[in-house]
Amino acid sequence: MKTKILVFNWKMNPSSLLEAKKLAKISDKKNVVICSPFLFLNEVKENIKNAEIGAQNVSWVNPSTDGGAYTGEISCLMLEKNKCKYVIVGHSERRFALKESDVEINKKIKEIISLKLKPILCIGSDKKDKRSEKEMESQIKKALIGVKISEIKNIVIAYEPVWAISTNKQSSPAVPEDAKKAEIFIRKILIKLFNEKEALRVKIIYGGSVDSKNIKNFIEINGISGVLVGGASLKEEEIKKMLKNR
Ligand code: PGA
């Protein structure tokens, strides 16, 4: 079985550098991507040897053509020069709570790819019926406008049904069958947009209430390349168990 990746999305946590360093050290294993807040990225990097670092967001502005006058933003160039490898894009919390649009997501994806970073494109609906497939199809198509066939293999797609994310009210974890169904669906769209060979090279991961108890069930799915973990990636015991149980 190919090694699967674990993406730890700390979201707007922890509140201190001390805690961030502690979490980083515990999580420091191969095939782990630690997506820390920008504030801690450099220190996290200095405290790990095996894991990679990722950002949770980025600006779509290209400083070499558009200059640097964008207060509060972080560019892909800054991430690339600071040894960041991955960037989460289009997380549902940004799409829904922060009103990030498909157009912005697409611009970010293109900028990320142009700097040879890897986007982790999150897609997923808050619906559980047929409408969710339409929504996901639209999210994928709009996010990948203008992406070249040679670039698609560098994109990780995270299937994150909004109803399965642990912090959402009345969330209910997905079952492995949901993840497998979504993986097949996503690949079908990628085949239509690109071709079968390239579509099969895209890493598709699952996210939503993954913890030490269910991680194996998702990771063992053929076609699923790993998991994206939120809440459990902030808990010491959970991290240790997840790394052991994967
Ligand atoms: P969760 O978060 O693991 O806490 O459900 C996942 C995510 O939102 O990326």
XYZ file of C-alpha atoms and ligand atoms in Angstrom:
255
model
C 0.000 0.000 0.000
C 1.305 3.466 -0.902
C 2.091 5.700 2.073
C -0.813 7.937 2.855
C -0.582 11.567 3.885
C -1.982 13.149 7.018
C -2.723 16.849 6.713
C -3.121 18.534 10.078
C -5.209 21.690 9.833
C -4.771 23.635 13.057
C -7.186 26.357 11.895
C -7.025 29.425 14.209
C -5.128 27.488 16.897
C -3.163 27.260 19.170
C -2.970 30.600 20.924
C 0.715 30.526 21.850
C 4.009 29.698 20.187
C 4.878 27.376 23.043
C 1.837 25.208 22.310
C 2.525 25.341 18.571
C 6.061 24.040 19.075
C 4.809 21.258 21.315
C 2.196 20.150 18.783
C 4.740 20.331 15.972
C 7.200 18.099 17.797
C 4.587 15.443 18.519
C 3.362 15.541 14.906
C 6.816 15.372 13.344
C 6.570 12.212 11.266
C 7.079 11.501 7.581
C 4.034 12.084 5.343
C 2.529 14.537 7.805
C 1.764 18.059 6.598
C 1.356 20.564 9.408
C -0.841 23.465 8.328
C -0.139 25.980 11.025
C -1.297 29.602 11.216
C 1.108 31.916 9.325
C 2.330 33.322 12.627
C 3.978 30.057 13.650
C 5.088 28.626 10.296
C 8.793 29.422 10.634
C 9.072 28.208 14.211
C 7.135 25.068 13.360
C 9.546 24.412 10.504
C 12.507 24.819 12.845
C 11.052 22.296 15.258
C 10.467 19.483 12.790
C 12.693 17.184 10.790
C 10.322 14.779 9.067
C 7.003 16.507 8.476
C 6.291 19.192 5.860
C 4.652 22.521 6.456
C 1.579 23.938 4.804
C -0.348 27.197 5.007
C -4.096 27.446 5.533
C -4.608 30.263 3.062
C -2.665 32.601 0.785
C -3.133 35.699 -1.310
C -3.633 35.353 -5.060
C -1.639 38.523 -5.643
C 1.648 38.043 -7.477
C 4.100 40.528 -5.941
C 6.382 40.598 -8.985
C 3.611 41.959 -11.217
C 1.255 43.566 -8.706
C 3.692 44.900 -6.092
C 3.497 44.357 -2.375
C 0.977 46.963 -1.274
C -1.613 44.533 0.104
C -1.879 45.125 3.838
C -2.297 41.972 5.838
C -1.772 39.541 2.960
C 0.810 36.752 2.598
C 2.015 35.878 -0.897
C 2.865 32.506 -2.417
C 6.387 33.824 -2.950
C 6.750 34.426 0.796
C 5.571 30.891 1.476
C 7.844 29.380 -1.135
C 10.893 31.236 0.182
C 10.081 30.052 3.692
C 10.016 26.355 2.832
C 6.289 25.907 2.844
C 5.222 23.048 0.545
C 1.427 22.978 0.645
C -1.411 25.483 0.840
C -5.009 24.703 1.788
C -7.402 26.490 -0.566
C -11.166 26.747 -0.563
C -11.816 25.311 2.881
C -15.554 25.438 3.586
C -14.956 27.771 6.528
C -13.455 30.260 4.088
C -16.050 29.628 1.377
C -19.083 29.937 3.645
C -18.124 31.979 6.708
C -15.635 34.280 4.978
C -17.447 34.366 1.612
C -14.443 33.361 -0.454
C -15.537 33.021 -4.073
C -14.749 30.405 -6.714
C -12.994 33.130 -8.699
C -10.635 33.900 -5.802
C -10.026 30.201 -5.215
C -9.119 29.741 -8.870
C -6.698 32.695 -8.795
C -5.057 31.274 -5.674
C -4.687 27.821 -7.218
C -2.960 29.266 -10.269
C -0.599 31.400 -8.217
C 0.244 28.475 -5.906
C 1.008 26.193 -8.839
C 3.127 28.827 -10.565
C 5.418 28.881 -7.509
C 5.597 25.069 -7.475
C 3.741 24.809 -4.188
C 1.024 22.183 -3.852
C -2.571 23.318 -3.387
C -4.848 21.231 -1.191
C -8.151 22.146 -2.779
C -11.067 21.527 -0.418
C -14.416 20.757 -1.944
C -17.654 19.615 -0.365
C -21.246 20.516 0.141
C -23.431 21.060 3.184
C -26.126 18.922 1.535
C -26.438 15.176 1.734
C -28.530 14.533 -1.364
C -27.926 14.637 -5.136
C -27.460 18.413 -5.017
C -24.094 17.860 -3.325
C -22.642 16.302 -6.482
C -23.708 19.276 -8.592
C -22.121 21.613 -6.069
C -18.868 19.657 -5.962
C -18.710 19.470 -9.737
C -19.084 23.222 -9.955
C -16.462 23.801 -7.233
C -13.928 21.595 -9.036
C -14.569 23.022 -12.488
C -14.379 26.623 -11.323
C -11.289 26.057 -9.179
C -9.395 24.442 -12.046
C -10.142 26.906 -14.844
C -6.899 27.544 -16.727
C -4.944 24.788 -14.940
C -2.815 22.924 -17.474
C -2.958 19.184 -17.925
C 0.715 18.955 -16.898
C -0.064 20.738 -13.617
C -3.002 18.734 -12.368
C -0.872 15.999 -10.767
C 0.430 18.561 -8.264
C -3.015 19.276 -6.855
C -4.380 17.453 -3.831
C -8.164 17.434 -3.643
C -9.686 17.136 -0.185
C -13.244 15.848 -0.090
C -14.681 17.523 2.983
C -18.449 17.208 3.337
C -19.452 20.253 5.375
C -21.886 18.174 7.456
C -19.007 15.963 8.621
C -16.733 18.711 9.942
C -16.538 18.289 13.704
C -17.112 21.922 14.632
C -20.306 22.277 12.619
C -23.544 22.041 14.568
C -25.144 18.600 14.324
C -22.186 17.235 12.406
C -22.156 13.539 11.686
C -18.987 11.795 10.518
C -18.992 10.382 7.029
C -18.521 6.653 6.612
C -15.775 5.186 4.406
C -18.368 4.413 1.699
C -19.164 8.148 1.411
C -15.483 8.915 0.900
C -15.088 6.182 -1.725
C -18.187 7.353 -3.587
C -16.898 10.918 -3.610
C -13.450 9.805 -4.782
C -14.980 8.014 -7.777
C -17.150 11.036 -8.547
C -14.229 13.497 -8.317
C -12.077 11.331 -10.585
C -14.866 11.156 -13.176
C -14.916 14.942 -13.327
C -11.129 15.099 -13.578
C -11.206 12.579 -16.435
C -13.725 14.760 -18.261
C -11.634 17.887 -17.678
C -8.205 16.349 -18.364
C -7.655 12.665 -19.157
C -7.685 9.349 -17.357
C -3.935 9.051 -16.914
C -3.611 12.461 -15.284
C -6.829 12.102 -13.287
C -5.489 8.929 -11.709
C -2.363 10.750 -10.551
C -4.313 13.295 -8.499
C -4.236 12.657 -4.759
C -7.721 12.686 -3.284
C -7.948 12.811 0.513
C -10.845 12.772 2.972
C -11.558 15.262 5.772
C -14.307 15.597 8.384
C -14.234 14.333 11.994
C -11.229 12.110 11.413
C -9.737 10.888 14.694
C -7.662 8.059 16.111
C -10.663 5.705 16.076
C -11.703 6.088 12.450
C -8.472 7.136 10.700
C -7.614 3.631 9.568
C -11.015 3.118 7.949
C -10.469 6.126 5.695
C -6.794 5.612 5.052
C -7.295 2.031 3.943
C -9.670 3.008 1.146
C -8.185 2.266 -2.226
C -7.989 5.541 -4.167
C -7.947 7.726 -1.063
C -4.444 9.096 -0.525
C -4.816 10.317 3.027
C -6.816 12.435 5.420
C -7.212 16.043 6.468
C -7.605 16.338 10.220
C -8.859 19.382 12.122
C -9.861 19.058 15.775
C -7.959 15.844 16.520
C -4.701 17.360 15.239
C -4.688 19.684 18.253
C -4.926 16.956 20.885
C -1.680 15.353 22.033
C -3.079 11.911 22.747
C -5.081 11.858 19.535
C -2.043 12.829 17.475
C 0.042 10.046 18.977
C -2.690 7.470 18.438
C -3.422 8.629 14.879
C 0.232 8.368 13.959
C 0.353 4.902 15.453
C -2.929 3.708 13.940
C -2.391 4.944 10.409
P -12.410 18.246 11.728
O -12.008 19.395 10.696
O -11.395 17.158 11.592
O -12.365 18.911 13.086
O -13.780 17.799 11.360
C -11.618 19.082 9.404
C -11.500 20.346 8.608
O -12.335 21.255 8.787
O -10.596 20.485 7.794
